[in-house]
Short mmCIF file of C-alpha atoms and ligand atoms in Angstrom, two decimals:
data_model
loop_
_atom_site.label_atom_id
_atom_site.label_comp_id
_atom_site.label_asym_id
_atom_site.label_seq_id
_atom_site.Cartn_x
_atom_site.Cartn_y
_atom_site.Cartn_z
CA UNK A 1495 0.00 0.00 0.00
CA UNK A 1496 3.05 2.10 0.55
CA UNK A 1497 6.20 0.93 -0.46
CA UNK A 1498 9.40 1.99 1.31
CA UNK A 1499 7.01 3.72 3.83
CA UNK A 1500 8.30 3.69 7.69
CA UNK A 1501 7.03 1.92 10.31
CA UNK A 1502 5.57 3.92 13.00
CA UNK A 1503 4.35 2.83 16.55
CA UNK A 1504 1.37 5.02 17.84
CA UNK A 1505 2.28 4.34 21.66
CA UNK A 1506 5.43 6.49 20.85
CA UNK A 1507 3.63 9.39 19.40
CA UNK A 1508 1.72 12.49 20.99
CA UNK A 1509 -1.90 11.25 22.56
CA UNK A 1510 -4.88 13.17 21.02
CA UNK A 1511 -4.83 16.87 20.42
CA UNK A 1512 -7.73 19.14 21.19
CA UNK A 1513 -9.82 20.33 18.12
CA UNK A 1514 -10.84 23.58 17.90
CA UNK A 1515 -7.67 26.04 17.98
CA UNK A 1516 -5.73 26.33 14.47
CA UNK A 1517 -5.31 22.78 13.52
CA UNK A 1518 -1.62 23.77 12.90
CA UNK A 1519 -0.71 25.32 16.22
CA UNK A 1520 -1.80 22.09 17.98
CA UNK A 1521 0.87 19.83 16.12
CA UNK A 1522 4.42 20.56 17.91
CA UNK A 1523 6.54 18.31 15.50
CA UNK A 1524 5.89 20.41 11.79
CA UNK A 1525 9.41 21.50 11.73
CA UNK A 1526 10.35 17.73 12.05
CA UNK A 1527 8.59 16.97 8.88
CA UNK A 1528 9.35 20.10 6.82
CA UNK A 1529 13.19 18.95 7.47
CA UNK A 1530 12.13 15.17 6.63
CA UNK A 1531 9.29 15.34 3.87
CA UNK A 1532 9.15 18.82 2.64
CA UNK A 1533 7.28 21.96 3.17
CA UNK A 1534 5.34 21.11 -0.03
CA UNK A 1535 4.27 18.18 0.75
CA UNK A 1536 3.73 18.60 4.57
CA UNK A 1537 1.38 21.65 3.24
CA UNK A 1538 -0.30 19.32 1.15
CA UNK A 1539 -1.26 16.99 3.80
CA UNK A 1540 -2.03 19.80 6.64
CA UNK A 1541 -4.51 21.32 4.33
CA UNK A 1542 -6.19 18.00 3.98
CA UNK A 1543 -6.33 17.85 7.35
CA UNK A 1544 -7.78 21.03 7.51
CA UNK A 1545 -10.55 20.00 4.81
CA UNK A 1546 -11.71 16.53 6.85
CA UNK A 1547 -9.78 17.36 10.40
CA UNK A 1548 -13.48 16.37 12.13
CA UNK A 1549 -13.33 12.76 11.48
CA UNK A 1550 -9.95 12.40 12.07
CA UNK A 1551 -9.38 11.65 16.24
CA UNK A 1552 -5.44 11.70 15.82
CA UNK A 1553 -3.88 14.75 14.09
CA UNK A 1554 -0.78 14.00 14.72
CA UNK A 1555 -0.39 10.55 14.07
CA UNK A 1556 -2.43 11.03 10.97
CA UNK A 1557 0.14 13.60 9.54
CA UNK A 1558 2.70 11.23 10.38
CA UNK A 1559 1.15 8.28 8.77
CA UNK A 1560 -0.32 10.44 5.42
CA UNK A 1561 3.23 11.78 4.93
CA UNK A 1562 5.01 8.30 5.33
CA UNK A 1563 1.93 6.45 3.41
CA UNK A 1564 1.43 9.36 0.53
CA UNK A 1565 -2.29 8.66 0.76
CA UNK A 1566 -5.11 11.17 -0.73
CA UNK A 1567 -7.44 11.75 2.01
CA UNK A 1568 -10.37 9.14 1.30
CA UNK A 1569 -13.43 9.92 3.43
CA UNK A 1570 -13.55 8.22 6.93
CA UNK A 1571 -16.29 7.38 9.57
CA UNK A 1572 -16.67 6.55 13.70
CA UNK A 1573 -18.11 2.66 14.55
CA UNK A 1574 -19.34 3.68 17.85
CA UNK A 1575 -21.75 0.36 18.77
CA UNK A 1576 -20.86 -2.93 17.64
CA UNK A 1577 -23.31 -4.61 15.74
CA UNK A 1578 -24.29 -6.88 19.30
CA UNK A 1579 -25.33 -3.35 20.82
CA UNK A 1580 -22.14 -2.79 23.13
CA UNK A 1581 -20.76 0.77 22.86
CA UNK A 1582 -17.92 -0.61 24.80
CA UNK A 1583 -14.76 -1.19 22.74
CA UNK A 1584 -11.17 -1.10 22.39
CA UNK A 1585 -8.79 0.38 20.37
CA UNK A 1586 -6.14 -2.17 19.76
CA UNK A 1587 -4.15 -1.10 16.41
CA UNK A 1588 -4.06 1.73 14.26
CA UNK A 1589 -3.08 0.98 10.65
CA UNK A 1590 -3.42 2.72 6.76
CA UNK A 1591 -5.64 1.43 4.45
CA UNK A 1592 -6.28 4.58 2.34
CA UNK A 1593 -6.35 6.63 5.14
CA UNK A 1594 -5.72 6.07 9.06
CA UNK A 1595 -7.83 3.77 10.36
CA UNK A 1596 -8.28 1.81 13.85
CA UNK A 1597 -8.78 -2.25 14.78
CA UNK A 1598 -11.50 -1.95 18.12
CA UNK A 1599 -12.23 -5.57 19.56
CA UNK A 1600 -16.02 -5.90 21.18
CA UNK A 1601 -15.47 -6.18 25.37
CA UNK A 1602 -18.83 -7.74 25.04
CA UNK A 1603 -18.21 -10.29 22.06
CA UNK A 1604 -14.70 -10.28 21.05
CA UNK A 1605 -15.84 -8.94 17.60
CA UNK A 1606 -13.46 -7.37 15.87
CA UNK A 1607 -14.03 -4.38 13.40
CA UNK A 1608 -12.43 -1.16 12.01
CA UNK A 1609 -13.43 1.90 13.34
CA UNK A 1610 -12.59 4.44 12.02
CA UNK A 1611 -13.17 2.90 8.61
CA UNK A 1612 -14.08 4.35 5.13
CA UNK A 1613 -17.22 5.61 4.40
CA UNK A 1614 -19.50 3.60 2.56
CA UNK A 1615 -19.31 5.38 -0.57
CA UNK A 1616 -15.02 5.42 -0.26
CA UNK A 1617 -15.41 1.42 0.00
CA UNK A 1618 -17.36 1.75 -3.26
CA UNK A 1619 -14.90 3.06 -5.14
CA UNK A 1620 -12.06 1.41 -3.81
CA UNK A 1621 -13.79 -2.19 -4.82
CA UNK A 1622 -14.77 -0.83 -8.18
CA UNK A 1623 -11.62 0.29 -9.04
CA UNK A 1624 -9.33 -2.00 -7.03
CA UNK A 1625 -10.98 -5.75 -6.33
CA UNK A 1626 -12.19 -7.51 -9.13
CA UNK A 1627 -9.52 -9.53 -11.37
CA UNK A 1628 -11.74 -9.53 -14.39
CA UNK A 1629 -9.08 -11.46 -16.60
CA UNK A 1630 -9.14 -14.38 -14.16
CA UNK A 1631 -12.54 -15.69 -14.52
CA UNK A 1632 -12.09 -19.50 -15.00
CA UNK A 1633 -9.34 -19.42 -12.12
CA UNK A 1634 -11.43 -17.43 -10.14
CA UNK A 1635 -13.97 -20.19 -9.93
CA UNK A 1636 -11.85 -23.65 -10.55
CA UNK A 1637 -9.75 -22.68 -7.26
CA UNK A 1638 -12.83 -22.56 -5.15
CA UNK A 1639 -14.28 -25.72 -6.01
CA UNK A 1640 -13.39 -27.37 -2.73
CA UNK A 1641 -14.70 -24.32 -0.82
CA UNK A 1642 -17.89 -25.00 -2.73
CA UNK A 1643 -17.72 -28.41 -2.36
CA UNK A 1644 -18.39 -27.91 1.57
CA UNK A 1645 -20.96 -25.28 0.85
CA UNK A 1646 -23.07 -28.13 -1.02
CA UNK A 1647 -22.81 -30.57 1.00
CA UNK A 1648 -24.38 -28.90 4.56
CA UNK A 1649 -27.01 -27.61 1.71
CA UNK A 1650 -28.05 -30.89 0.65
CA UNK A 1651 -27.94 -32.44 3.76
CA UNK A 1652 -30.25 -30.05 5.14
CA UNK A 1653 -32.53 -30.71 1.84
CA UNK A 1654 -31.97 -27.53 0.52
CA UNK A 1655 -33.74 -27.45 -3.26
CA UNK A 1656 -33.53 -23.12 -3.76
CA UNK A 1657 -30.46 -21.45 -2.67
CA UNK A 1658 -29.72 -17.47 -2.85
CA UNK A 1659 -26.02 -16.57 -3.09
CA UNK A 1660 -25.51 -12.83 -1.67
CA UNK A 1661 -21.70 -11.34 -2.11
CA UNK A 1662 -21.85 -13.79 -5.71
CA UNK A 1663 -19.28 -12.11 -7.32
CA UNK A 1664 -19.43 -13.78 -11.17
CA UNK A 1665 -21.95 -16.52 -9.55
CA UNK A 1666 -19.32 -19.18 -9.97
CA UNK A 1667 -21.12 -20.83 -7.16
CA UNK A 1668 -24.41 -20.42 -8.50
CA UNK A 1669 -23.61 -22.47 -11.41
CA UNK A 1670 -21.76 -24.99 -9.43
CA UNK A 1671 -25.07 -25.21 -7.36
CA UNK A 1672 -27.28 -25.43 -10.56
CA UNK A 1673 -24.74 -27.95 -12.45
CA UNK A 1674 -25.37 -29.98 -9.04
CA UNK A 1675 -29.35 -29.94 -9.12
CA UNK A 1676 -30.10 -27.04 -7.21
CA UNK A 1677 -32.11 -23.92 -7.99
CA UNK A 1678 -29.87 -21.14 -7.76
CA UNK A 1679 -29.29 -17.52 -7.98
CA UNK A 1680 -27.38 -14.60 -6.74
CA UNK A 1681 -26.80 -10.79 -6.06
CA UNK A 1682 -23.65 -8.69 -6.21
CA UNK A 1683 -23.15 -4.89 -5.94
CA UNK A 1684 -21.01 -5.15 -8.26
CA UNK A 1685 -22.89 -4.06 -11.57
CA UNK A 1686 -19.54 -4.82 -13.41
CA UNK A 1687 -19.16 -8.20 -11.96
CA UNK A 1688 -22.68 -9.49 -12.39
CA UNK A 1689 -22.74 -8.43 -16.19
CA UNK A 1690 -19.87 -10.67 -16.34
CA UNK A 1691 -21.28 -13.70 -14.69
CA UNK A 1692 -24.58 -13.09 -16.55
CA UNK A 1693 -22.99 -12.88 -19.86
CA UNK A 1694 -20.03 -15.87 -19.70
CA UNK A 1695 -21.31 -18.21 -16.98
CA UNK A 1696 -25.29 -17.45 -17.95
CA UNK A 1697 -26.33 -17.49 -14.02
CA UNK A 1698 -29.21 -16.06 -12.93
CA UNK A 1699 -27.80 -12.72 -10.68
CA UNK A 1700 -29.74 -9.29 -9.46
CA UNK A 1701 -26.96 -6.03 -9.16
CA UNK A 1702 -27.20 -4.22 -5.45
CA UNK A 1703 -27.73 -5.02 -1.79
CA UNK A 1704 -29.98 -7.61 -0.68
CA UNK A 1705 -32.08 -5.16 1.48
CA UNK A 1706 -32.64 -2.68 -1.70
CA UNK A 1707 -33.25 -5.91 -4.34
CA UNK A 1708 -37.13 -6.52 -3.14
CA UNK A 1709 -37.10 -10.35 -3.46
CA UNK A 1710 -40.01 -12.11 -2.68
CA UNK A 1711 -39.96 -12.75 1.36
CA UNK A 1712 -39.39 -16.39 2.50
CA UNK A 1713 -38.90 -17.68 -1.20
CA UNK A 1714 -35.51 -19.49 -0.91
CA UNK A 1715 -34.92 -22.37 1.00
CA UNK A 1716 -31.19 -21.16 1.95
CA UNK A 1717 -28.71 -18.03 1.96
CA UNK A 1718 -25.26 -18.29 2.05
CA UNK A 1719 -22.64 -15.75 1.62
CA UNK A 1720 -18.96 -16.82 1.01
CA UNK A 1721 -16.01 -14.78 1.79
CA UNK A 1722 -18.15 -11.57 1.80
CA UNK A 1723 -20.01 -10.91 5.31
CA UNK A 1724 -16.82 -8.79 6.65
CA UNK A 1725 -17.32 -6.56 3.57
CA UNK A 1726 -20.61 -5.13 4.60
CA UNK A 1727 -21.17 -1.95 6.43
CA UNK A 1728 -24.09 -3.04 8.80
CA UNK A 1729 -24.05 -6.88 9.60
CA UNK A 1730 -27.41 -6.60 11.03
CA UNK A 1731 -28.65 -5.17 8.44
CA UNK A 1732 -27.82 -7.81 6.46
CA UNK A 1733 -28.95 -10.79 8.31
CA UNK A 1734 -32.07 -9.27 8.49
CA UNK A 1735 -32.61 -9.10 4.92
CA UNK A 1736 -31.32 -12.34 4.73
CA UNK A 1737 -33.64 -13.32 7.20
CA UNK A 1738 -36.62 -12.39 5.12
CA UNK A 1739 -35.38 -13.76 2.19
CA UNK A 1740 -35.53 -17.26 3.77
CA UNK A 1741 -38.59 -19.59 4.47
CA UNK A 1742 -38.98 -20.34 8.60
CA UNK A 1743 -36.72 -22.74 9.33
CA UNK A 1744 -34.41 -21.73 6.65
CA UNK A 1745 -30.83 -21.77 6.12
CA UNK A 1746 -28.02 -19.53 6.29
CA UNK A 1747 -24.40 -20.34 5.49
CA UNK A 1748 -21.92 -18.19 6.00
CA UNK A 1749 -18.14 -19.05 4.95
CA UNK A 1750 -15.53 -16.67 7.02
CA UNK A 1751 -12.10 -15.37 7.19
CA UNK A 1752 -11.35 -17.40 11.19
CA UNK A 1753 -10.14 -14.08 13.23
CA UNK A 1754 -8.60 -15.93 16.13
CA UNK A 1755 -5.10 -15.02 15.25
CA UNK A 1756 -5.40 -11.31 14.24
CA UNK A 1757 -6.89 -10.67 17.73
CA UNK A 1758 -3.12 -12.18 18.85
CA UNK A 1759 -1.57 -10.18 15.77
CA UNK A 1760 -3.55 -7.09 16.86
CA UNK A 1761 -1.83 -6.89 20.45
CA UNK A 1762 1.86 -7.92 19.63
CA UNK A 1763 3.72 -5.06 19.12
CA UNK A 1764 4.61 -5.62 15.16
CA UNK A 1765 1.30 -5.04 15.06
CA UNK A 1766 0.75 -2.27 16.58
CA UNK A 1767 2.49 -0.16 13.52
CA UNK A 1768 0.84 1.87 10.75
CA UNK A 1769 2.31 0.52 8.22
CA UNK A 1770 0.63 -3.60 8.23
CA UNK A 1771 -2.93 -4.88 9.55
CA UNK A 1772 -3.97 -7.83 11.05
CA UNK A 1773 -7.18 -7.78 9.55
CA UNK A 1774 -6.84 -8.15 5.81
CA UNK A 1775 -7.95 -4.75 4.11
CA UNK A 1776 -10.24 -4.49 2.83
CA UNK A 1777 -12.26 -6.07 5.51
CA UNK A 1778 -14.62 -3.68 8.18
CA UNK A 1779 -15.00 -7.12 10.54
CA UNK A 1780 -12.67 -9.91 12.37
CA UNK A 1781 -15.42 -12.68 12.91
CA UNK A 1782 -14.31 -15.85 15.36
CA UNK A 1783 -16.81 -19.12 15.95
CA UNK A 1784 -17.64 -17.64 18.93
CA UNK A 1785 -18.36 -13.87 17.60
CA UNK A 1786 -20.42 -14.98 14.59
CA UNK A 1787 -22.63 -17.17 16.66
CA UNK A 1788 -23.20 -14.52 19.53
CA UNK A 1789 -24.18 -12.41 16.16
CA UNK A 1790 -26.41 -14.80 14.49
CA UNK A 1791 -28.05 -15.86 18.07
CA UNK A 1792 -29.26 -12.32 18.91
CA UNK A 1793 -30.51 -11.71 15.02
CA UNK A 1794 -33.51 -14.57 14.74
CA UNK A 1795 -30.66 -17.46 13.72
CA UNK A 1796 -30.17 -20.66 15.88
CA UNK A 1797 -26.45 -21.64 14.96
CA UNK A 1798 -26.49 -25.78 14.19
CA UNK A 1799 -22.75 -25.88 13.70
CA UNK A 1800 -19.37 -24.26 12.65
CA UNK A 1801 -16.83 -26.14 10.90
CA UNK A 1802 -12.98 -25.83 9.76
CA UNK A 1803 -13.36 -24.38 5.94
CA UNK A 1804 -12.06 -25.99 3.10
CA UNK A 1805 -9.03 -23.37 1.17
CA UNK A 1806 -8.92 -22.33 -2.52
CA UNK A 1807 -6.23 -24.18 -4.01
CA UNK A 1808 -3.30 -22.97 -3.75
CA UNK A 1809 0.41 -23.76 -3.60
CA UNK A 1810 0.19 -24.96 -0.15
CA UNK A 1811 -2.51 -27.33 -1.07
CA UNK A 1812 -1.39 -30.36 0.72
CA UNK A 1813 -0.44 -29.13 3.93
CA UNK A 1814 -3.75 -26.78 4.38
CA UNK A 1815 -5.64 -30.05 3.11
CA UNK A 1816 -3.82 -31.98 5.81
CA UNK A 1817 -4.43 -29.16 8.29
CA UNK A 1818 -8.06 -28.99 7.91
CA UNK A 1819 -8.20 -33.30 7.42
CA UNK A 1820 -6.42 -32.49 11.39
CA UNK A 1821 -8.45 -30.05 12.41
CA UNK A 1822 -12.19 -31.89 11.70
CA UNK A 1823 -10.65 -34.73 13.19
CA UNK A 1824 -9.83 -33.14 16.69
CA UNK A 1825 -13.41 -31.67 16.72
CA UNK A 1826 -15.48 -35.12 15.78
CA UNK A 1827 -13.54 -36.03 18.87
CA UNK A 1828 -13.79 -33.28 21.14
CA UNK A 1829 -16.51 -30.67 20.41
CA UNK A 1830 -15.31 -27.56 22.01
CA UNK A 1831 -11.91 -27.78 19.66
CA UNK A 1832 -11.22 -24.29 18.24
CA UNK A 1833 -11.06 -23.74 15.18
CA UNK A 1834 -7.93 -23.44 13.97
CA UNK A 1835 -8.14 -22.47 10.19
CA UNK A 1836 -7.88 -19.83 8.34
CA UNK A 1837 -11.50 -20.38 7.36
CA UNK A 1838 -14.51 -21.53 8.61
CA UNK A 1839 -18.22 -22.16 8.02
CA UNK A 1840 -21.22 -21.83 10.05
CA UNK A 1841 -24.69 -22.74 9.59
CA UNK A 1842 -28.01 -20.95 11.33
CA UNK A 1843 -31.35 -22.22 10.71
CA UNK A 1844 -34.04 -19.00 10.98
CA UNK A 1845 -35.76 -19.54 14.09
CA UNK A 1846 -38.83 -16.81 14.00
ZN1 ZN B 1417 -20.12 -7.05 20.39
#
């Protein structure tokens, strides 16, 4: 994101300034960074500041990280309740993504999630512009075959005949889902990516968010969402709609980046620099077993079961398979077995 940038560690630098007199007089180390970046370009940065100061709750850390990072100020908002309704949170790593943002961790759940992140409409444009690898489309689904593969398989054996993929991308698992018997279709906010999937894998997908797409309530048997839950600005939100979407005593299946080691990450002081973070950006949430469940639970979902997630292939294909093979293993035996993977699954049946 910034190559050749320095590593900084907050815990070193001034503690919050107070708003309110000339931005400028409250920051004691400009003649630091005139001597090491430049007037022009410390000028550049202060009047930036200047523009979008409000949002930002550390001046001088954020000069310090926009001068070392070289970013253009992208738009930035406060979390202030995680989604489980606790307004009480810590701050446990600041890092750049675009801008300066913050890792808080739930006291209540453990949840993880950025605050301050980038507005809605930044995110937008960054995925637009930045996320999808539109020459890659047949890799893009062939190295997720296992991960759909698992999907299937706690669908079926729940008797799922209609399943709605939200966060489809191209809707390479919509066709894998149709190829396999089921009815399937999907959504994407990606306009871009779902003319794509329409046109070369001819799947059946609706451009926006779920909550916006007025589907026909309690038509679909199941919901799942793979590898895009941590991507959406109000998880509530979300499994509400999904909620809707399914029949009572429905399914939802959610495949998830396993946050028990950037919580670790988060707190060890490598990771407490600007420069790397342990979630991986672009992501707004660090889900666990544990936090997912506590989420689903108090949004109208009865969790039936997590379970280690299969990877995308990859070079390392023999020792993740063997890791996972491990993993499921240890848990048939003893049920309260973390989950150790990088990914996992869990399935909620809709309970009201
Ligand atoms: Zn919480």
């Amino acid at each position: 994101m910034q190559p050749g940038g320095r590593r900084f560690d907050p815990c070193t630098l001034p503690l919050k300034t107070e708003h309110g007199a000339p931005l400028r007089n409250s920051l004691p180390s400009l003649q630091r960074l005139y001597e090491r970046y430049g007037e022009q370009a410390v000028e550049s940065q202060l009047s930036a500041l200047e523009r979008h100061g409000s949002a930002v709750d550390d001046p001088n850390l954020w000069l310090e990280a926009a001068l070392a990072g070289g970013f253009k100020f992208m738009p930035i908002e406060h979390v202030h309740r995680c989604p489980c309704g606790s307004t009480e949170t810590t701050l446990l790593a600041r890092f750049v993504f675009w801008n300066l943002l913050g890792i808080r961790e739930c006291d209540r759940c453990r949840l993880l999630f950025v605050s301050p992140r980038l507005t809605q409409e930044a995110m937008r444009s960054v995925f637009a512009e930045h996320y999808f690898d539109y020459a890659d489309l047949k890799v893009w689904g062939e190295r997720r075959r296992a991960v759909f593969a698992d999907v299937l398989q706690l669908l079926k054996s729940r008797g799922v005949v209609k399943v709605f993929d939200v966060g489809a991308a191209f809707g390479h698992f919509v066709k894998y889902a149709q190829e396999r018997g089921l009815q399937a279709a999907g959504s994407d906010i990606s306009a871009k990516a779902v003319n794509v999937g329409r046109e070369k894998l001819g799947v059946d997908l609706y451009t926006g968010a779920l909550a916006d797409l007025s589907l026909p309530e309690e038509s679909v048997d199941a919901v799942v969402s793979l590898d895009t839950f941590y991507y959406v600005a109000d998880p509530r939100a979300d499994l509400e709609a999904m909620r809707r979407l399914v029949k009572p005593g429905g399914v939802i299946v959610l495949r998830l980046r396993n946050s028990l080691w950037s919580r670790l990450l988060a707190r060890v002081a490598g990771f407490r620099t600007i420069n790397r973070s342990a979630l991986p950006a672009p992501h707004l949430w660090g889900f666990t077993p544990q936090s997912i469940s506590h989420l689903l639970e108090v949004s109208g979902w009865r969790v039936e079961e997590c379970q280690p997630g299969a990877y995308s292939i990859s070079a390392f294909g023999p020792v993740q398979s063997a890791a996972i093979a491990f993993n499921r293993f240890a848990r048939r035996g003893w049920r309260g077995a973390p989950i150790l993977t990088r990914s996992f699954n869990v399935v909620a049946t809709r309970v009201k």
